XYZ file of C-alpha atoms in Angstrom:
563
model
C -48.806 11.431 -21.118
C -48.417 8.753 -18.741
C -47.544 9.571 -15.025
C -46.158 5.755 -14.209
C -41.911 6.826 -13.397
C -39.953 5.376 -15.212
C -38.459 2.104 -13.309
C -34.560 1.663 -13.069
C -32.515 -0.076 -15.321
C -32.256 -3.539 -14.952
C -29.019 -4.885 -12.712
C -28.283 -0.776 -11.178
C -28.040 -1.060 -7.558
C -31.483 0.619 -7.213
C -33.564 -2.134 -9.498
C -35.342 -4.919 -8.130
C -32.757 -7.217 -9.988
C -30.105 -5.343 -7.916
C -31.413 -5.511 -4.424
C -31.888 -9.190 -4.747
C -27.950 -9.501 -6.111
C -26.936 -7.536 -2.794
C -29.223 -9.378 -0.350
C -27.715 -12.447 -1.572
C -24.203 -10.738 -1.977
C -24.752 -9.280 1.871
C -25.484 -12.948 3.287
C -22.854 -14.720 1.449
C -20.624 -12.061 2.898
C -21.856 -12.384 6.519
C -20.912 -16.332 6.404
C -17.350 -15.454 6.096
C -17.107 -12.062 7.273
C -18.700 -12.688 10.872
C -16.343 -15.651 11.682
C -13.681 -13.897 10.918
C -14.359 -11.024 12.596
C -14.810 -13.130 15.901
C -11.398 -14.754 14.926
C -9.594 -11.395 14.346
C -10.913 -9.819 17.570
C -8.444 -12.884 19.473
C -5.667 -11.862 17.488
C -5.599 -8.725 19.070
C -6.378 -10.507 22.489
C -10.102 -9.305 22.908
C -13.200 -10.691 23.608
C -15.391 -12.575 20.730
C -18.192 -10.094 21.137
C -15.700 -6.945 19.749
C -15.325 -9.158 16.840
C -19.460 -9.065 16.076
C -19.553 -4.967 17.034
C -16.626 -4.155 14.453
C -19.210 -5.871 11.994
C -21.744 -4.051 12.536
C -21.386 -0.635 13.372
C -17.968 0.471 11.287
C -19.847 -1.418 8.475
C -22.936 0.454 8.756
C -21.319 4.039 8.806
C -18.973 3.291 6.117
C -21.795 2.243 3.894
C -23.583 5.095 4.339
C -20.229 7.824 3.739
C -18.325 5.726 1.948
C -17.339 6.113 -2.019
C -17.218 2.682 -2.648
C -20.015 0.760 -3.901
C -18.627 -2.557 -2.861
C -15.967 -2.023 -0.198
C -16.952 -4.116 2.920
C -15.509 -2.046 5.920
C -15.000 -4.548 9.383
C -11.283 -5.648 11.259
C -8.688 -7.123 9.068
C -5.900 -9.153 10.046
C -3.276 -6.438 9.331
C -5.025 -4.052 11.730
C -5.708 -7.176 14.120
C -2.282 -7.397 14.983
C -1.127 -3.769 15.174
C -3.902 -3.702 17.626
C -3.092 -5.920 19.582
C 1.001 -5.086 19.844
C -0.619 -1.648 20.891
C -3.135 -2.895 22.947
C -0.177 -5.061 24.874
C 2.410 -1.789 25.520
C -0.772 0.007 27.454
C -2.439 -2.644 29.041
C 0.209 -5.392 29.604
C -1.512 -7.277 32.668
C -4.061 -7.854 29.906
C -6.785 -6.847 32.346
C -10.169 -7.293 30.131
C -12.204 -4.314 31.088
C -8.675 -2.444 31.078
C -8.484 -3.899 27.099
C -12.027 -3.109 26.188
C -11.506 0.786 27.338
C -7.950 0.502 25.427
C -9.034 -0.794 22.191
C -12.564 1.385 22.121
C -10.142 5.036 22.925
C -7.398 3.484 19.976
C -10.427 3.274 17.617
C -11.558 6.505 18.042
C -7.958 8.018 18.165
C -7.572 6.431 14.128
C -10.546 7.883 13.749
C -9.288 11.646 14.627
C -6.205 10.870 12.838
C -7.794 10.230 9.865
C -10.507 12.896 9.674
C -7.699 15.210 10.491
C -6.092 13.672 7.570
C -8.861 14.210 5.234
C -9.418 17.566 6.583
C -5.847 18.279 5.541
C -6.244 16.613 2.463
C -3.445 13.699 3.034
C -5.409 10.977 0.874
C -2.324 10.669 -1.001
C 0.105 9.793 1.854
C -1.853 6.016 1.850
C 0.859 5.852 -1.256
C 3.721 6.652 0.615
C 3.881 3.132 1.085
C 5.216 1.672 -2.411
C 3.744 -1.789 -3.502
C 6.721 -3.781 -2.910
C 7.453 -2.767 1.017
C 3.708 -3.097 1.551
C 3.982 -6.834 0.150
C 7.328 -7.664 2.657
C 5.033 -5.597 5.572
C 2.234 -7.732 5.044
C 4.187 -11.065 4.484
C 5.705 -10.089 7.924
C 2.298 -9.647 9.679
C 1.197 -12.788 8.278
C 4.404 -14.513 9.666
C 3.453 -13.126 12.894
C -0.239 -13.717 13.294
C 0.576 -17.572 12.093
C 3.125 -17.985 14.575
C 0.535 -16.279 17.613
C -2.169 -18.735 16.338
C 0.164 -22.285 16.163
C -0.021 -22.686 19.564
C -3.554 -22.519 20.139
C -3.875 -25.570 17.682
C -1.793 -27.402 20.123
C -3.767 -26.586 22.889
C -0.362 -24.531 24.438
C 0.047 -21.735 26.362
C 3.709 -20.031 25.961
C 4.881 -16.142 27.100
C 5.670 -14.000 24.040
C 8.514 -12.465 23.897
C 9.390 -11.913 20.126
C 9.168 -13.718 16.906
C 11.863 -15.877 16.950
C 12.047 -16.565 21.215
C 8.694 -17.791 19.990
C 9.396 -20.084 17.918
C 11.879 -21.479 20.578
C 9.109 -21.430 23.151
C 6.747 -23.309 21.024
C 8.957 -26.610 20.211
C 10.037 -26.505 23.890
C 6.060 -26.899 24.641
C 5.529 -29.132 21.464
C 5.728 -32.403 24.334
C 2.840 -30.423 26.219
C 0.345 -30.765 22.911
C -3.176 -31.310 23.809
C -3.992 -34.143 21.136
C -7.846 -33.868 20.944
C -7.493 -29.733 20.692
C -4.813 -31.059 18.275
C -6.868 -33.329 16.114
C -10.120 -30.476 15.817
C -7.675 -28.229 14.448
C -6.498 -30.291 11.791
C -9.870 -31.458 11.272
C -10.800 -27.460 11.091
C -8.046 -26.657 8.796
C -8.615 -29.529 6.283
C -12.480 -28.257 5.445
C -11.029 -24.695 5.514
C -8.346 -25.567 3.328
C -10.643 -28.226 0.719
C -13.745 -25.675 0.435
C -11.028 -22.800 -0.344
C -9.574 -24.781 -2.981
C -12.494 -26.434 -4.075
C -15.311 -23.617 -3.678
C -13.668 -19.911 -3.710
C -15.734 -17.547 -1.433
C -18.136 -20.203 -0.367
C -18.721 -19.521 3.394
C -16.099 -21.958 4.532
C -15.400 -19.702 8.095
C -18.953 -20.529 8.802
C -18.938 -24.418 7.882
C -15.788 -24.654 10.506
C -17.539 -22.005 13.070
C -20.886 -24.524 12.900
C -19.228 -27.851 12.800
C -16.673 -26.790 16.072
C -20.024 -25.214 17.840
C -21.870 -28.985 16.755
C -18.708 -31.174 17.834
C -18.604 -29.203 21.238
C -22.175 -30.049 21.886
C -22.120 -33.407 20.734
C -18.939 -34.417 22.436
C -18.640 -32.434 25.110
C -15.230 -30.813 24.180
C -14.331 -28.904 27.084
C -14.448 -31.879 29.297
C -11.818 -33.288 26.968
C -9.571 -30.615 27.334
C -10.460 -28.027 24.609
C -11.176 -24.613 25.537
C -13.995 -22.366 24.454
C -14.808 -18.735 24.034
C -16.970 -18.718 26.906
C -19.680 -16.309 27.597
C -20.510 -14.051 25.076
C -23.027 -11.065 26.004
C -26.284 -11.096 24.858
C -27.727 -8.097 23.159
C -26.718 -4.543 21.914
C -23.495 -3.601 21.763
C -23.323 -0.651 25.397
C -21.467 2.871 25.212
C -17.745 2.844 25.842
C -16.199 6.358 26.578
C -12.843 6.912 26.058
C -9.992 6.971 28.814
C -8.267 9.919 27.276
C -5.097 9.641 30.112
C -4.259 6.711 27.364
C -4.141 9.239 24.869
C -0.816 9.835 24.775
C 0.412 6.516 24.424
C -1.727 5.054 22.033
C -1.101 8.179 19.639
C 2.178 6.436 18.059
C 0.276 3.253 17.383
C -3.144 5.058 16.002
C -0.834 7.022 13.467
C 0.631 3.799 11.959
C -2.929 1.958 12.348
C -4.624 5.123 10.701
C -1.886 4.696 7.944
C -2.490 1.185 7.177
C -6.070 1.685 7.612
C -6.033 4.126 4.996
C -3.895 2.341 2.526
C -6.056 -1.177 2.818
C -9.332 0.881 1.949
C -8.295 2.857 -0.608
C -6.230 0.286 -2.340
C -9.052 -2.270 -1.877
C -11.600 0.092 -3.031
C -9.784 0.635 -6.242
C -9.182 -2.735 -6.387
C -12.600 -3.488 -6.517
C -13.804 -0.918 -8.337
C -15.874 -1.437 -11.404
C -15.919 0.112 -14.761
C -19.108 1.335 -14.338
C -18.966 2.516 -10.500
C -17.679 6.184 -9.526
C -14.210 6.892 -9.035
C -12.754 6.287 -5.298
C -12.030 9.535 -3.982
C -9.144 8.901 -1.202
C -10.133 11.906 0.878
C -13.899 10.889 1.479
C -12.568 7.328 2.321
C -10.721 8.592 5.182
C -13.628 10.854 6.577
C -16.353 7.640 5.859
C -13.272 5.554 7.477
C -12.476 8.118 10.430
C -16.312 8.436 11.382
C -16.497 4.128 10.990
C -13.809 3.898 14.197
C -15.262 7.307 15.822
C -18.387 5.575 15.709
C -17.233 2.066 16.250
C -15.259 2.942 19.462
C -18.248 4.405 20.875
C -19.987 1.483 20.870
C -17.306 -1.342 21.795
C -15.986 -2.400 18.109
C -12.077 -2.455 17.667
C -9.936 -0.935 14.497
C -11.874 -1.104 11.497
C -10.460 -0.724 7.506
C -12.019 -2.347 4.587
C -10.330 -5.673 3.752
C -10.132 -7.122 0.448
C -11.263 -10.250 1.239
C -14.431 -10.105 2.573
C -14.915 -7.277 -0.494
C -13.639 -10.056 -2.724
C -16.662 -12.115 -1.363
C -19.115 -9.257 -1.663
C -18.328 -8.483 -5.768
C -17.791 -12.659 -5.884
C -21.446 -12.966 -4.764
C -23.245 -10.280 -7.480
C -22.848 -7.460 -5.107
C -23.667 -4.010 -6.601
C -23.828 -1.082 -3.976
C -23.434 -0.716 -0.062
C -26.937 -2.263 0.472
C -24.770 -5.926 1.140
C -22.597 -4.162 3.439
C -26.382 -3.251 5.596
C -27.253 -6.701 5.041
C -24.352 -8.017 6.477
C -24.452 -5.700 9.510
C -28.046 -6.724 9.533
C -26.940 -10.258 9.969
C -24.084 -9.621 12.939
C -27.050 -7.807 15.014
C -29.093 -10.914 14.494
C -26.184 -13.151 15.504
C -25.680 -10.806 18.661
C -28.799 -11.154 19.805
C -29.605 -14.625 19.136
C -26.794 -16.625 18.618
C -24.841 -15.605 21.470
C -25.853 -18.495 23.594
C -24.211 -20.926 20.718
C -21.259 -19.024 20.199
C -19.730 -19.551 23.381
C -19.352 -23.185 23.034
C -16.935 -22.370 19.973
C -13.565 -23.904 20.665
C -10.947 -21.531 20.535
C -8.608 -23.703 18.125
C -11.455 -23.829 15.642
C -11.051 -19.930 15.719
C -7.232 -20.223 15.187
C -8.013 -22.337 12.459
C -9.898 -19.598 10.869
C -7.176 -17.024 11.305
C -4.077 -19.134 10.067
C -6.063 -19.858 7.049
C -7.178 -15.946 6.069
C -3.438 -15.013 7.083
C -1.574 -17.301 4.966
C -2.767 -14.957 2.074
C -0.710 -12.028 3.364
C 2.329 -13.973 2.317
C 2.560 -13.906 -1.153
C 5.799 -15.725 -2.698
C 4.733 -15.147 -6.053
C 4.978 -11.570 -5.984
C 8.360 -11.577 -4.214
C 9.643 -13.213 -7.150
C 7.495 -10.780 -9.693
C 8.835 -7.965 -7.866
C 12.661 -9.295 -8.809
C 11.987 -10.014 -11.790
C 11.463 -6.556 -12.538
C 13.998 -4.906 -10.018
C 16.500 -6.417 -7.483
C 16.598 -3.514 -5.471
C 13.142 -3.055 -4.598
C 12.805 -6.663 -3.830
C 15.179 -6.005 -1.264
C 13.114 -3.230 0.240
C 10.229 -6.177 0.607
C 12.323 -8.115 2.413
C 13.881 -5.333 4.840
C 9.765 -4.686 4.971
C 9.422 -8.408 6.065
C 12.520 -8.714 8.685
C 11.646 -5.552 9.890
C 8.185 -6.134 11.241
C 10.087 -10.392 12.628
C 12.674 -8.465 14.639
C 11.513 -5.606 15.690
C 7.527 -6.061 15.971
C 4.326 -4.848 14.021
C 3.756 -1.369 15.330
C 7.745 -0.570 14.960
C 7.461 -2.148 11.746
C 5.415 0.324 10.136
C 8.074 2.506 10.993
C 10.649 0.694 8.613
C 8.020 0.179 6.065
C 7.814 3.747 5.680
C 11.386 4.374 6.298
C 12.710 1.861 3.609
C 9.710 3.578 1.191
C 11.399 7.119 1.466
C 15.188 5.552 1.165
C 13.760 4.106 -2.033
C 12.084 7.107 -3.271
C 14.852 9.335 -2.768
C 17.487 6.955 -4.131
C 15.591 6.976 -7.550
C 15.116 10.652 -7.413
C 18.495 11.177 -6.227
C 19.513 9.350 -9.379
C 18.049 10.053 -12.388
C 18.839 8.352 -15.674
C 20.898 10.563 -18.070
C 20.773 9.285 -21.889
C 22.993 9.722 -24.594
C 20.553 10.078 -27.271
C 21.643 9.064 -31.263
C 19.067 9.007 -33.935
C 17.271 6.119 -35.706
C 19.530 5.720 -39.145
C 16.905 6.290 -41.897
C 14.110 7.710 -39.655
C 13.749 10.818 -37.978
C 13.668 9.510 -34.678
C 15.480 10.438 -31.407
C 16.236 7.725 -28.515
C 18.520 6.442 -25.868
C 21.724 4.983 -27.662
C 22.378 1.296 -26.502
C 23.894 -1.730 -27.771
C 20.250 -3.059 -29.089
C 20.591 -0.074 -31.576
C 24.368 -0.131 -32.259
C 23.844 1.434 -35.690
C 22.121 4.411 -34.809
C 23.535 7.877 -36.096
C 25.828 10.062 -34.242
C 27.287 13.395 -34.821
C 30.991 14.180 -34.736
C 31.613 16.440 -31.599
C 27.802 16.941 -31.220
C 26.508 15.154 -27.641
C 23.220 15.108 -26.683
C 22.230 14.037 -23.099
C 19.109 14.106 -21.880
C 18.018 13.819 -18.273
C 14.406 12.643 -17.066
C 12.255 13.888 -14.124
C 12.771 16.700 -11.811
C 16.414 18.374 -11.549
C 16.675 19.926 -8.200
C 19.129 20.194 -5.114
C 19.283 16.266 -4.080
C 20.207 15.046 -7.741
C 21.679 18.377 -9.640
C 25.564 17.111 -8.608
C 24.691 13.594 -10.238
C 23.197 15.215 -13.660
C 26.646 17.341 -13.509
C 28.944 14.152 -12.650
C 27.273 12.088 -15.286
C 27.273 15.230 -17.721
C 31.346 15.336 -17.053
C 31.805 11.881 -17.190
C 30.033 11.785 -21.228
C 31.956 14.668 -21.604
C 35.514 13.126 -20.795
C 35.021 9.755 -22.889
C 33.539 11.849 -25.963
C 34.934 14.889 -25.738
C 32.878 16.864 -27.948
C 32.786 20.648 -29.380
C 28.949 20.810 -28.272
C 27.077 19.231 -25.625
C 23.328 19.388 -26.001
C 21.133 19.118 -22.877
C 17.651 18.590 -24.105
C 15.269 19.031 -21.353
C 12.517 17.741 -23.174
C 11.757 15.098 -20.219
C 12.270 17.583 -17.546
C 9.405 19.058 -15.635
C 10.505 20.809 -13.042
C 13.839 23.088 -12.494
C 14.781 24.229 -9.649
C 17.858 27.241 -7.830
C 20.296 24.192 -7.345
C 20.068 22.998 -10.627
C 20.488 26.550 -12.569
C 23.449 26.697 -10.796
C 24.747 23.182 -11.625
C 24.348 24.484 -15.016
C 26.112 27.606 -14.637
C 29.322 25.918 -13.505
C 28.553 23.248 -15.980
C 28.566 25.821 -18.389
C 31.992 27.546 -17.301
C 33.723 24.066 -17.013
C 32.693 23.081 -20.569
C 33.515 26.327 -21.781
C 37.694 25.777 -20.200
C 37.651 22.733 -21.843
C 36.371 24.258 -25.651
C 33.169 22.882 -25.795
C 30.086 25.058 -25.618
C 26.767 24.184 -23.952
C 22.994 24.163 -25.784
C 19.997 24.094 -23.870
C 16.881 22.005 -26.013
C 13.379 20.961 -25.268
C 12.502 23.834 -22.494
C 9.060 22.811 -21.261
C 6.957 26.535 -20.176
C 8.062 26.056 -16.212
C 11.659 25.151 -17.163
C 11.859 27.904 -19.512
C 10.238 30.539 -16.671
C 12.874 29.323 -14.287
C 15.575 29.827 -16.607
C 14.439 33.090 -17.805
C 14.424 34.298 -14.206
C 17.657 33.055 -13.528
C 19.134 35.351 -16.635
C 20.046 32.924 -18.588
C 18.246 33.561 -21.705
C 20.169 36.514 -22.016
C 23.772 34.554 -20.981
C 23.268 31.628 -23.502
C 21.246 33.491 -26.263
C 18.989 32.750 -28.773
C 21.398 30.396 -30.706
C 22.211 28.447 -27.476
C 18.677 27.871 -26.522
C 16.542 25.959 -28.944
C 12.970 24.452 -29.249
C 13.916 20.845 -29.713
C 16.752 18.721 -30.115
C 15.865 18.520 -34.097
C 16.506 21.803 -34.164
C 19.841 21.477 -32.411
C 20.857 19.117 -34.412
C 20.307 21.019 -37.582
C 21.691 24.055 -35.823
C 24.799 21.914 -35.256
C 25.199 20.578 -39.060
C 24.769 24.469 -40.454
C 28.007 25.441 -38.183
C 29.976 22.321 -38.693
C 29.143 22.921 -42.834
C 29.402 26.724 -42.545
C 33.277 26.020 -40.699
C 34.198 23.675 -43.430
C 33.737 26.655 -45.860
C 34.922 29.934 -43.829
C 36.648 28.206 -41.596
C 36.255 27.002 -37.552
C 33.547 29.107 -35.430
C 33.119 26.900 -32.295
């Protein structure tokens, strides 16, 4: 027997073929991942250098926690923003060491809120959100962060004072344009732009980070007129403590941040998520998440959640487990304590560049008009989602998000569809009646109705009103309820059918119950009303109703009428 281990498979994270796929993967993903993370760290008005610590040390402690294989954890422009509208309420003088304390406590505070989270097992409230307000949210945070970035590639300066004073503010300026900060931008944008298009996930933010460091050396930018980053400190990231007299208000903003953050990495993790990889398990994403910012905020780094592009990048480039993520951290350590020096000469419109490009993305036209294709309505909750975060700001925006997500929810639960259900002619099969199947088979003074979903106190009254409503234009002797599609009943609802049950039985017309699933049929046999409707009112299916229905009909044509 031979005592040589047996090696791992070929291309699994833990073969040779695999570490070289996420070395590469890690690298690829530091190109574009670093740049922006510099980039994001101005959109929420801080220092360069918070940029570089958000990229390494939430990356590192996700990738060792985290259930993804893939998911690269660092700032994102969503959480950019919300940072930096919270970051503005506490610290409005925009004092920096007053910011750095303020962003380091607000990471740590999403970082409690979301371990508490986990420890409460609220993974699933990162779906409260429904796909179609998240898409108008997002389009409005990218609407935002493009308008905060325009004037830095006009070398302007303009108070902010709202999204659409802004816009004001900015033509006013327009005469004030700096036309060399002007022209790099362009220039910036058009390699951005052409690499995109031309070469997906290539490391375009670092091409435009290198050639705006090169064209500041070479021709001596500032004394042109365009502004840099300036000094950038050299070396480990030090120990920030938290000022916990700004606990109270940052808590408001860490909720919604710790909500968003939540939703981004769990929906990018699935996203991302291949066949072969383990399932992403929402509640260990918010303690690997919570412990990232606990950790991160410790050490300087600012909101962290994983982003999809960067991930996009990682899975692009061959990646295969969380070893790229270490490489990329690997490579932001090595940029902060080398390449410091050579940072600081990058011109700040080259950075805006670099934002405006990787927020355009969060608008997505294509799925507003997917999203009403397939419903009006909740294309109109995207765009409430969108005008909400343009007029009343990012952090309150959340706040509608979530607002016009419950308003949706309940107005589908509060009205459930109730079908008038025929049966195929020729085939023994049961649907919805409508004019696609004009021809299908229907019993004189037999109705069958069934509702779908739960049937509890917010939509009982609308089951009863459309159950009266079938009832007056058909006006038959039985009305069938099949319940079939029903999973939960609840007190409300029994007594909706009580009255329902009196008020058919003024009017002639008795009431079946069909299709109990085991909970409905528990809750009804609680309520006593086995015993008031009886075993020949209470059936197994609506077949059997049916049949039920054609013995009395022919069983009255021979003794006479029974109903």
């Amino acid at each position: 027997m031979s005592n040589t281990s047996a090696s791992p498979p070929a291309g699994s994270p833990s073969s040779p073929e695999g570490l070289r796929f996420d070395a590469v993967a890690g690298l690829t993903a530091a190109a574009v991942v670093i740049p922006k993370a510099m980039a994001y760290a101005t959109v929420a008005g801080l220092p360069v250098a918070v940029g570089l610590y958000t990229a390494l040390v939430p990356m590192v402690i996700y990738a060792l926690l985290g259930s993804s294989r893939v998911l690269n954890v660092s700032s994102t422009t969503t959480l950019a923003i919300l940072t930096g509208a919270q970051l503005g309420l506490v610290v409005p003088n925009g004092d920096p060491a007053a910011l750095l304390t303020a962003s380091a406590t607000l990471a740590m505070l999403v970082g409690v809120v979301l371990l508490l989270a986990a420890v409460l097992r609220l993974g699933f409230v990162a779906n409260f959100i429904s796909s179609p307000v998240l898409t108008g949210f997002k389009a409005g945070i990218g609407l935002v962060i493009v308008l905060d970035q325009i004037p830095k590639l006009f070398g302007l300066h303009i108070e902010k004072h709202g999204f659409g004073q802004d816009i004001l503010s900015i033509l006013q300026h327009l005469p004030q344009t700096s036309l060399p900060t002007l022209v790099l931008a362009a220039a910036t944008l058009a390699v951005l732009i052409g690499m995109e298009r031309l070469l997906p996930h290539s490391p375009a933010p670092l091409v435009a980070v290198g050639g705006g460091i090169a064209a500041c050396w070479l021709l001596d930018l500032p004394a042109r007129g365009i502004t840099v980053v300036g000094h950038i400190p050299q070396g480990l990231p030090a120990l920030v403590l938290p000022d916990l007299h700004l606990v109270t208000q940052l808590l408001p903003g860490a909720l919604g941040i710790g909500l968003m953050s939540s939703t981004e990495t769990i929906a990018a993790g699935r996203a991302f998520a291949d066949r072969a990889d383990p399932p992403v398990r929402p509640n260990r994403e918010l303690v690997a998440t919570g412990l990232a910012n606990i950790g991160g905020g410790l050490l300087g780094a600012m909101c962290a959640g994983g982003g999809t592009s960067q991930t996009a990048v990682v899975r692009a480039a061959g990646g295969r487990s969380q070893k790229a993520s270490l490489v990329t951290a690997t490579a932001a350590l090595a940029t902060m304590l080398v390449l410091a020096p050579l940072l600081a000469r990058l011109p700040n419109a080259v950075l805006a560049a670099v934002v405006i490009v990787y927020s355009v993305g969060l608008i997505q036209p294509g799925e507003f008009r997917a999203i009403r294709a397939v419903r009006s309505m909740e294309f109109r909750w995207a765009c409430i989602a969108a005008l909400g975060v343009l007029l009343f700001g990012t952090l309150q925006g959340i706040v509608v998000a979530i607002v016009v997500s419950l308003i949706g929810l309940a107005a589908q639960t509060a009205n459930p569809a109730v079908y008038v259900i025929g049966r195929k002619r020729g085939a023994d099969v049961l649907r919805p009646r409508s004019e696609e199947h004009p021809d299908d088979e229907i019993f004189p003074g037999l109705l069958i109705l069934r509702p779908a979903g739960r049937v509890f106190f917010m939509n009982a009254q609308n089951v009863a009103d459309r159950m009266r409503e079938q009832f007056a234009r058909e006006t038959p002797r039985v009305l069938v309820l099949d319940l079939s599609r029903v999973s939960d009943i609840e007190y409300t609802a029994l007594q909706m059918l009580r009255d329902a049950d009196r008020f058919l039985a003024a009017q002639g017309c008795e009431l079946w119950l069909a299709g109990l699933n085991p909970d409905v049929l528990e809750a009804v046999r609680q309520a006593g009303f086995d015993t008031h409707f009886g075993a020949r009112r209470m059936l197994f299916n609506t077949r059997a109703a049916i049949a039920r229905y054609q013995e009395t009909v022919a069983g009255d044509q021979a003794t006479g009428p029974a109903l």
